[in-house]
């Protein structure tokens, strides 16, 4: 439910959003023992349960400043990217793919507040503070957790946009974050010796952090009201998390979208992407010291191609093919091929 509070109660510049999500089904990665770092069906993420994903109030404060507060998540406003692909490597806010133990993307909700400032028609600055609370991952339905917070996630972002009706629409985002919660070191124990050898409790780090960059640029075709209508667009997403506490510390994904590839099917979209998800070298170093470890992890490579069609105006079908090389970052693991289908109904 999305309410325009200007029309409902006469509160100019106000909006209220409430969303309940229900996920139900099985995880193909687990059923088929694929051993992948990134899920091959992104919709499975965070388990199968009913959640209050959004419950927030948004208010414009003048012409340029906007405040949002309530039950939300950082992926709604920071490092935002579409979820047209089915492999998680290309879906949603990329930091949540790497440090999902504290950056909670959809459908998890958490208490937070975000400030957005539109410097001009092209440049926007944003910052926020979100409660980091592991209890948000529990599967029972609640309005919100009020105990158990370990710290705050504080992201910042600058976004620059170009183009309007010139067929060259683009958006460029650079940002970073700090998590004030303590985190376990992935290599050292409390005595700064390798955990793999001593087996002692890990060294505790006082904060966690990272940076990201997103690019999406139209190359050919037409656009209207700042959105691509036809033609070729390219994207690049890159994220680096801190190497002290992050098991997967960086991810790079790049690809393209082509709208109207077939002239008599202007609404169809071709999508293609390739991605690399890296296991932290410090994690791999610890695995090398562990004689019981069957394999040392490196990087996982994923690719996906899909074609989106509209048999009718209300139905969208998006068949896809995925290929994963070195699943789990294990060099000798068998490659994985996946045939998939995403679908959407617009009422």
PDB file of N, CA and C in Angstrom, residues 63-144:
ATOM      1  N   UNK A  63      11.937  22.307  -1.054  1.00  0.00           N
ATOM      2  CA  UNK A  63      12.007  21.862  -2.445  1.00  0.00           C
ATOM      3  C   UNK A  63      13.080  20.811  -2.691  1.00  0.00           C
ATOM      4  N   UNK A  64      14.115  20.747  -1.836  1.00  0.00           N
ATOM      5  CA  UNK A  64      15.268  19.899  -2.143  1.00  0.00           C
ATOM      6  C   UNK A  64      15.533  18.798  -1.130  1.00  0.00           C
ATOM      7  N   UNK A  65      15.033  18.935   0.075  1.00  0.00           N
ATOM      8  CA  UNK A  65      15.350  17.983   1.148  1.00  0.00           C
ATOM      9  C   UNK A  65      14.173  17.042   1.382  1.00  0.00           C
ATOM     10  N   UNK A  66      14.491  15.758   1.618  1.00  0.00           N
ATOM     11  CA  UNK A  66      13.451  14.752   1.845  1.00  0.00           C
ATOM     12  C   UNK A  66      13.890  13.802   2.959  1.00  0.00           C
ATOM     13  N   UNK A  67      12.963  13.490   3.864  1.00  0.00           N
ATOM     14  CA  UNK A  67      13.228  12.594   4.993  1.00  0.00           C
ATOM     15  C   UNK A  67      12.348  11.360   4.875  1.00  0.00           C
ATOM     16  N   UNK A  68      12.940  10.199   5.111  1.00  0.00           N
ATOM     17  CA  UNK A  68      12.186   8.944   5.193  1.00  0.00           C
ATOM     18  C   UNK A  68      12.547   8.266   6.509  1.00  0.00           C
ATOM     19  N   UNK A  69      11.548   7.774   7.231  1.00  0.00           N
ATOM     20  CA  UNK A  69      11.788   7.167   8.525  1.00  0.00           C
ATOM     21  C   UNK A  69      10.798   6.030   8.753  1.00  0.00           C
ATOM     22  N   UNK A  70      11.270   4.974   9.397  1.00  0.00           N
ATOM     23  CA  UNK A  70      10.395   3.848   9.695  1.00  0.00           C
ATOM     24  C   UNK A  70      11.071   2.522   9.434  1.00  0.00           C
ATOM     25  N   UNK A  71      10.275   1.546   9.022  1.00  0.00           N
ATOM     26  CA  UNK A  71      10.756   0.188   8.736  1.00  0.00           C
ATOM     27  C   UNK A  71      11.123   0.130   7.261  1.00  0.00           C
ATOM     28  N   UNK A  72      12.416   0.001   6.964  1.00  0.00           N
ATOM     29  CA  UNK A  72      12.909   0.096   5.596  1.00  0.00           C
ATOM     30  C   UNK A  72      14.154  -0.768   5.470  1.00  0.00           C
ATOM     31  N   UNK A  73      14.946  -0.586   4.414  1.00  0.00           N
ATOM     32  CA  UNK A  73      16.232  -1.287   4.282  1.00  0.00           C
ATOM     33  C   UNK A  73      17.146  -0.479   3.377  1.00  0.00           C
ATOM     34  N   UNK A  74      18.465  -0.610   3.526  1.00  0.00           N
ATOM     35  CA  UNK A  74      19.393   0.245   2.768  1.00  0.00           C
ATOM     36  C   UNK A  74      19.325   0.029   1.264  1.00  0.00           C
ATOM     37  N   UNK A  75      18.964  -1.191   0.823  1.00  0.00           N
ATOM     38  CA  UNK A  75      18.920  -1.455  -0.599  1.00  0.00           C
ATOM     39  C   UNK A  75      17.847  -0.698  -1.346  1.00  0.00           C
ATOM     40  N   UNK A  76      16.899  -0.070  -0.623  1.00  0.00           N
ATOM     41  CA  UNK A  76      15.882   0.762  -1.278  1.00  0.00           C
ATOM     42  C   UNK A  76      16.451   2.085  -1.777  1.00  0.00           C
ATOM     43  N   UNK A  77      17.509   2.573  -1.131  1.00  0.00           N
ATOM     44  CA  UNK A  77      17.990   3.925  -1.394  1.00  0.00           C
ATOM     45  C   UNK A  77      19.465   4.013  -1.740  1.00  0.00           C
ATOM     46  N   UNK A  78      20.251   2.955  -1.485  1.00  0.00           N
ATOM     47  CA  UNK A  78      21.689   3.021  -1.699  1.00  0.00           C
ATOM     48  C   UNK A  78      22.152   1.841  -2.559  1.00  0.00           C
ATOM     49  N   UNK A  79      23.017   2.157  -3.541  1.00  0.00           N
ATOM     50  CA  UNK A  79      23.505   1.142  -4.494  1.00  0.00           C
ATOM     51  C   UNK A  79      22.342   0.447  -5.193  1.00  0.00           C
ATOM     52  N   UNK A  80      21.268   1.181  -5.443  1.00  0.00           N
ATOM     53  CA  UNK A  80      20.046   0.600  -6.009  1.00  0.00           C
ATOM     54  C   UNK A  80      20.312   0.064  -7.411  1.00  0.00           C
ATOM     55  N   UNK A  81      19.846  -1.164  -7.645  1.00  0.00           N
ATOM     56  CA  UNK A  81      19.938  -1.759  -8.977  1.00  0.00           C
ATOM     57  C   UNK A  81      18.736  -2.674  -9.167  1.00  0.00           C
ATOM     58  N   UNK A  82      18.336  -2.861 -10.416  1.00  0.00           N
ATOM     59  CA  UNK A  82      17.152  -3.658 -10.736  1.00  0.00           C
ATOM     60  C   UNK A  82      17.357  -5.133 -10.389  1.00  0.00           C
ATOM     61  N   UNK A  83      16.259  -5.899 -10.421  1.00  0.00           N
ATOM     62  CA  UNK A  83      16.317  -7.342 -10.176  1.00  0.00           C
ATOM     63  C   UNK A  83      15.741  -8.103 -11.365  1.00  0.00           C
ATOM     64  N   UNK A  84      16.077  -7.674 -12.568  1.00  0.00           N
ATOM     65  CA  UNK A  84      15.580  -8.357 -13.757  1.00  0.00           C
ATOM     66  C   UNK A  84      16.228  -9.732 -13.924  1.00  0.00           C
ATOM     67  N   UNK A  85      17.505  -9.836 -13.553  1.00  0.00           N
ATOM     68  CA  UNK A  85      18.205 -11.116 -13.643  1.00  0.00           C
ATOM     69  C   UNK A  85      17.730 -12.048 -12.529  1.00  0.00           C
ATOM     70  N   UNK A  86      17.968 -13.353 -12.704  1.00  0.00           N
ATOM     71  CA  UNK A  86      17.577 -14.312 -11.687  1.00  0.00           C
ATOM     72  C   UNK A  86      18.739 -14.679 -10.780  1.00  0.00           C
ATOM     73  N   UNK A  87      19.984 -14.601 -11.264  1.00  0.00           N
ATOM     74  CA  UNK A  87      21.151 -14.865 -10.423  1.00  0.00           C
ATOM     75  C   UNK A  87      21.389 -13.665  -9.509  1.00  0.00           C
ATOM     76  N   UNK A  88      21.629 -13.931  -8.238  1.00  0.00           N
ATOM     77  CA  UNK A  88      21.773 -12.858  -7.249  1.00  0.00           C
ATOM     78  C   UNK A  88      22.940 -11.927  -7.558  1.00  0.00           C
ATOM     79  N   UNK A  89      23.931 -12.389  -8.316  1.00  0.00           N
ATOM     80  CA  UNK A  89      25.088 -11.556  -8.650  1.00  0.00           C
ATOM     81  C   UNK A  89      24.688 -10.258  -9.335  1.00  0.00           C
ATOM     82  N   UNK A  90      23.518 -10.258  -9.997  1.00  0.00           N
ATOM     83  CA  UNK A  90      23.090  -9.104 -10.791  1.00  0.00           C
ATOM     84  C   UNK A  90      21.815  -8.473 -10.239  1.00  0.00           C
ATOM     85  N   UNK A  91      21.474  -8.749  -8.997  1.00  0.00           N
ATOM     86  CA  UNK A  91      20.165  -8.355  -8.488  1.00  0.00           C
ATOM     87  C   UNK A  91      20.291  -7.503  -7.230  1.00  0.00           C
ATOM     88  N   UNK A  92      19.644  -6.342  -7.241  1.00  0.00           N
ATOM     89  CA  UNK A  92      19.544  -5.528  -6.038  1.00  0.00           C
ATOM     90  C   UNK A  92      20.826  -4.804  -5.683  1.00  0.00           C
ATOM     91  N   UNK A  93      20.842  -4.237  -4.478  1.00  0.00           N
ATOM     92  CA  UNK A  93      21.993  -3.480  -3.983  1.00  0.00           C
ATOM     93  C   UNK A  93      23.150  -4.437  -3.718  1.00  0.00           C
ATOM     94  N   UNK A  94      24.245  -4.248  -4.438  1.00  0.00           N
ATOM     95  CA  UNK A  94      25.346  -5.211  -4.421  1.00  0.00           C
ATOM     96  C   UNK A  94      25.995  -5.427  -3.055  1.00  0.00           C
ATOM     97  N   UNK A  95      26.154  -4.407  -2.197  1.00  0.00           N
ATOM     98  CA  UNK A  95      26.776  -4.675  -0.896  1.00  0.00           C
ATOM     99  C   UNK A  95      26.087  -5.774  -0.097  1.00  0.00           C
ATOM    100  N   UNK A  96      24.752  -5.888  -0.232  1.00  0.00           N
ATOM    101  CA  UNK A  96      24.030  -6.936   0.479  1.00  0.00           C
ATOM    102  C   UNK A  96      24.395  -8.330   0.017  1.00  0.00           C
ATOM    103  N   UNK A  97      24.956  -8.458  -1.205  1.00  0.00           N
ATOM    104  CA  UNK A  97      25.408  -9.759  -1.696  1.00  0.00           C
ATOM    105  C   UNK A  97      26.694 -10.213  -1.016  1.00  0.00           C
ATOM    106  N   UNK A  98      27.463  -9.264  -0.487  1.00  0.00           N
ATOM    107  CA  UNK A  98      28.763  -9.574   0.117  1.00  0.00           C
ATOM    108  C   UNK A  98      28.711  -9.607   1.636  1.00  0.00           C
ATOM    109  N   UNK A  99      28.062  -8.624   2.229  1.00  0.00           N
ATOM    110  CA  UNK A  99      28.041  -8.500   3.696  1.00  0.00           C
ATOM    111  C   UNK A  99      26.593  -8.558   4.177  1.00  0.00           C
ATOM    112  N   UNK A 100      25.896  -9.590   3.767  1.00  0.00           N
ATOM    113  CA  UNK A 100      24.489  -9.731   4.094  1.00  0.00           C
ATOM    114  C   UNK A 100      24.205 -10.030   5.545  1.00  0.00           C
ATOM    115  N   UNK A 101      25.259 -10.230   6.362  1.00  0.00           N
ATOM    116  CA  UNK A 101      25.038 -10.449   7.795  1.00  0.00           C
ATOM    117  C   UNK A 101      24.713  -9.144   8.508  1.00  0.00           C
ATOM    118  N   UNK A 102      24.886  -7.991   7.825  1.00  0.00           N
ATOM    119  CA  UNK A 102      24.468  -6.728   8.446  1.00  0.00           C
ATOM    120  C   UNK A 102      23.871  -5.738   7.454  1.00  0.00           C
ATOM    121  N   UNK A 103      24.135  -5.864   6.149  1.00  0.00           N
ATOM    122  CA  UNK A 103      23.445  -5.051   5.145  1.00  0.00           C
ATOM    123  C   UNK A 103      22.293  -5.897   4.649  1.00  0.00           C
ATOM    124  N   UNK A 104      21.072  -5.575   5.101  1.00  0.00           N
ATOM    125  CA  UNK A 104      19.902  -6.395   4.808  1.00  0.00           C
ATOM    126  C   UNK A 104      19.125  -5.800   3.644  1.00  0.00           C
ATOM    127  N   UNK A 105      19.149  -6.492   2.510  1.00  0.00           N
ATOM    128  CA  UNK A 105      18.321  -6.091   1.378  1.00  0.00           C
ATOM    129  C   UNK A 105      16.910  -6.654   1.534  1.00  0.00           C
ATOM    130  N   UNK A 106      16.027  -6.261   0.623  1.00  0.00           N
ATOM    131  CA  UNK A 106      14.671  -6.797   0.520  1.00  0.00           C
ATOM    132  C   UNK A 106      14.738  -8.318   0.565  1.00  0.00           C
ATOM    133  N   UNK A 107      13.841  -9.020   1.290  1.00  0.00           N
ATOM    134  CA  UNK A 107      12.617  -8.525   1.929  1.00  0.00           C
ATOM    135  C   UNK A 107      12.751  -8.230   3.426  1.00  0.00           C
ATOM    136  N   UNK A 108      13.978  -8.162   3.951  1.00  0.00           N
ATOM    137  CA  UNK A 108      14.158  -7.884   5.375  1.00  0.00           C
ATOM    138  C   UNK A 108      13.942  -6.390   5.630  1.00  0.00           C
ATOM    139  N   UNK A 109      13.195  -6.062   6.671  1.00  0.00           N
ATOM    140  CA  UNK A 109      13.006  -4.679   7.076  1.00  0.00           C
ATOM    141  C   UNK A 109      13.765  -4.387   8.356  1.00  0.00           C
ATOM    142  N   UNK A 110      14.157  -3.132   8.555  1.00  0.00           N
ATOM    143  CA  UNK A 110      14.846  -2.723   9.777  1.00  0.00           C
ATOM    144  C   UNK A 110      14.534  -1.247  10.032  1.00  0.00           C
ATOM    145  N   UNK A 111      14.666  -0.824  11.278  1.00  0.00           N
ATOM    146  CA  UNK A 111      14.416   0.568  11.605  1.00  0.00           C
ATOM    147  C   UNK A 111      15.512   1.441  11.003  1.00  0.00           C
ATOM    148  N   UNK A 112      15.105   2.564  10.423  1.00  0.00           N
ATOM    149  CA  UNK A 112      16.089   3.442   9.824  1.00  0.00           C
ATOM    150  C   UNK A 112      15.511   4.794   9.455  1.00  0.00           C
ATOM    151  N   UNK A 113      16.413   5.715   9.130  1.00  0.00           N
ATOM    152  CA  UNK A 113      16.027   7.053   8.665  1.00  0.00           C
ATOM    153  C   UNK A 113      16.998   7.476   7.581  1.00  0.00           C
ATOM    154  N   UNK A 114      16.449   8.045   6.512  1.00  0.00           N
ATOM    155  CA  UNK A 114      17.269   8.456   5.370  1.00  0.00           C
ATOM    156  C   UNK A 114      17.004   9.912   5.009  1.00  0.00           C
ATOM    157  N   UNK A 115      18.061  10.673   4.747  1.00  0.00           N
ATOM    158  CA  UNK A 115      17.967  12.041   4.260  1.00  0.00           C
ATOM    159  C   UNK A 115      18.452  12.096   2.821  1.00  0.00           C
ATOM    160  N   UNK A 116      17.676  12.757   1.970  1.00  0.00           N
ATOM    161  CA  UNK A 116      18.036  12.925   0.565  1.00  0.00           C
ATOM    162  C   UNK A 116      18.020  14.409   0.238  1.00  0.00           C
ATOM    163  N   UNK A 117      19.084  14.891  -0.436  1.00  0.00           N
ATOM    164  CA  UNK A 117      19.169  16.295  -0.802  1.00  0.00           C
ATOM    165  C   UNK A 117      19.463  16.406  -2.296  1.00  0.00           C
ATOM    166  N   UNK A 118      18.537  17.000  -3.036  1.00  0.00           N
ATOM    167  CA  UNK A 118      18.717  17.210  -4.471  1.00  0.00           C
ATOM    168  C   UNK A 118      19.433  18.538  -4.689  1.00  0.00           C
ATOM    169  N   UNK A 119      20.722  18.473  -4.960  1.00  0.00           N
ATOM    170  CA  UNK A 119      21.517  19.690  -5.161  1.00  0.00           C
ATOM    171  C   UNK A 119      21.004  20.453  -6.376  1.00  0.00           C
ATOM    172  N   UNK A 120      20.744  19.715  -7.479  1.00  0.00           N
ATOM    173  CA  UNK A 120      20.148  20.290  -8.681  1.00  0.00           C
ATOM    174  C   UNK A 120      19.464  19.152  -9.439  1.00  0.00           C
ATOM    175  N   UNK A 121      19.135  19.389 -10.691  1.00  0.00           N
ATOM    176  CA  UNK A 121      18.420  18.373 -11.462  1.00  0.00           C
ATOM    177  C   UNK A 121      19.269  17.144 -11.762  1.00  0.00           C
ATOM    178  N   UNK A 122      20.577  17.261 -11.572  1.00  0.00           N
ATOM    179  CA  UNK A 122      21.475  16.164 -11.951  1.00  0.00           C
ATOM    180  C   UNK A 122      22.153  15.491 -10.751  1.00  0.00           C
ATOM    181  N   UNK A 123      22.341  16.193  -9.660  1.00  0.00           N
ATOM    182  CA  UNK A 123      23.134  15.674  -8.541  1.00  0.00           C
ATOM    183  C   UNK A 123      22.271  15.501  -7.295  1.00  0.00           C
ATOM    184  N   UNK A 124      22.364  14.329  -6.675  1.00  0.00           N
ATOM    185  CA  UNK A 124      21.650  14.022  -5.436  1.00  0.00           C
ATOM    186  C   UNK A 124      22.627  13.448  -4.416  1.00  0.00           C
ATOM    187  N   UNK A 125      22.519  13.910  -3.170  1.00  0.00           N
ATOM    188  CA  UNK A 125      23.329  13.404  -2.062  1.00  0.00           C
ATOM    189  C   UNK A 125      22.412  12.724  -1.056  1.00  0.00           C
ATOM    190  N   UNK A 126      22.853  11.595  -0.500  1.00  0.00           N
ATOM    191  CA  UNK A 126      22.040  10.847   0.451  1.00  0.00           C
ATOM    192  C   UNK A 126      22.895  10.306   1.588  1.00  0.00           C
ATOM    193  N   UNK A 127      22.283  10.225   2.764  1.00  0.00           N
ATOM    194  CA  UNK A 127      22.879   9.520   3.881  1.00  0.00           C
ATOM    195  C   UNK A 127      21.753   8.957   4.736  1.00  0.00           C
ATOM    196  N   UNK A 128      22.097   8.020   5.616  1.00  0.00           N
ATOM    197  CA  UNK A 128      21.069   7.361   6.422  1.00  0.00           C
ATOM    198  C   UNK A 128      21.720   6.689   7.619  1.00  0.00           C
ATOM    199  N   UNK A 129      20.885   6.218   8.520  1.00  0.00           N
ATOM    200  CA  UNK A 129      21.312   5.383   9.640  1.00  0.00           C
ATOM    201  C   UNK A 129      20.282   4.276   9.816  1.00  0.00           C
ATOM    202  N   UNK A 130      20.750   3.031   9.820  1.00  0.00           N
ATOM    203  CA  UNK A 130      19.874   1.869   9.978  1.00  0.00           C
ATOM    204  C   UNK A 130      20.333   1.057  11.189  1.00  0.00           C
ATOM    205  N   UNK A 131      19.367   0.567  11.933  1.00  0.00           N
ATOM    206  CA  UNK A 131      19.680  -0.306  13.058  1.00  0.00           C
ATOM    207  C   UNK A 131      20.212  -1.640  12.539  1.00  0.00           C
ATOM    208  N   UNK A 132      21.358  -2.069  13.056  1.00  0.00           N
ATOM    209  CA  UNK A 132      21.883  -3.407  12.762  1.00  0.00           C
ATOM    210  C   UNK A 132      21.435  -4.332  13.890  1.00  0.00           C
ATOM    211  N   UNK A 133      20.528  -5.228  13.573  1.00  0.00           N
ATOM    212  CA  UNK A 133      19.945  -6.110  14.583  1.00  0.00           C
ATOM    213  C   UNK A 133      19.789  -7.508  13.977  1.00  0.00           C
ATOM    214  N   UNK A 134      20.623  -8.471  14.397  1.00  0.00           N
ATOM    215  CA  UNK A 134      20.515  -9.828  13.842  1.00  0.00           C
ATOM    216  C   UNK A 134      19.146 -10.453  14.036  1.00  0.00           C
ATOM    217  N   UNK A 135      18.359  -9.966  14.979  1.00  0.00           N
ATOM    218  CA  UNK A 135      17.021 -10.527  15.209  1.00  0.00           C
ATOM    219  C   UNK A 135      16.076 -10.238  14.039  1.00  0.00           C
ATOM    220  N   UNK A 136      16.446  -9.263  13.185  1.00  0.00           N
ATOM    221  CA  UNK A 136      15.617  -8.999  12.011  1.00  0.00           C
ATOM    222  C   UNK A 136      15.589 -10.187  11.045  1.00  0.00           C
ATOM    223  N   UNK A 137      16.542 -11.103  11.179  1.00  0.00           N
ATOM    224  CA  UNK A 137      16.596 -12.273  10.299  1.00  0.00           C
ATOM    225  C   UNK A 137      15.735 -13.418  10.812  1.00  0.00           C
ATOM    226  N   UNK A 138      15.175 -13.272  12.010  1.00  0.00           N
ATOM    227  CA  UNK A 138      14.288 -14.312  12.520  1.00  0.00           C
ATOM    228  C   UNK A 138      13.025 -14.382  11.671  1.00  0.00           C
ATOM    229  N   UNK A 139      12.389 -15.542  11.653  1.00  0.00           N
ATOM    230  CA  UNK A 139      11.341 -15.805  10.670  1.00  0.00           C
ATOM    231  C   UNK A 139       9.922 -15.631  11.179  1.00  0.00           C
ATOM    232  N   UNK A 140       9.739 -15.148  12.402  1.00  0.00           N
ATOM    233  CA  UNK A 140       8.370 -14.902  12.856  1.00  0.00           C
ATOM    234  C   UNK A 140       7.963 -13.468  12.505  1.00  0.00           C
ATOM    235  N   UNK A 141       6.693 -13.282  12.179  1.00  0.00           N
ATOM    236  CA  UNK A 141       6.195 -11.990  11.717  1.00  0.00           C
ATOM    237  C   UNK A 141       6.057 -11.020  12.888  1.00  0.00           C
ATOM    238  N   UNK A 142       6.656  -9.836  12.766  1.00  0.00           N
ATOM    239  CA  UNK A 142       6.542  -8.787  13.778  1.00  0.00           C
ATOM    240  C   UNK A 142       6.492  -7.429  13.069  1.00  0.00           C
ATOM    241  N   UNK A 143       5.974  -6.421  13.781  1.00  0.00           N
ATOM    242  CA  UNK A 143       6.037  -5.058  13.260  1.00  0.00           C
ATOM    243  C   UNK A 143       7.470  -4.562  13.240  1.00  0.00           C
ATOM    244  N   UNK A 144       8.228  -4.886  14.275  1.00  0.00           N
ATOM    245  CA  UNK A 144       9.627  -4.494  14.331  1.00  0.00           C
ATOM    246  C   UNK A 144      10.270  -4.951  15.621  1.00  0.00           C
TER     247      UNK A 144
END
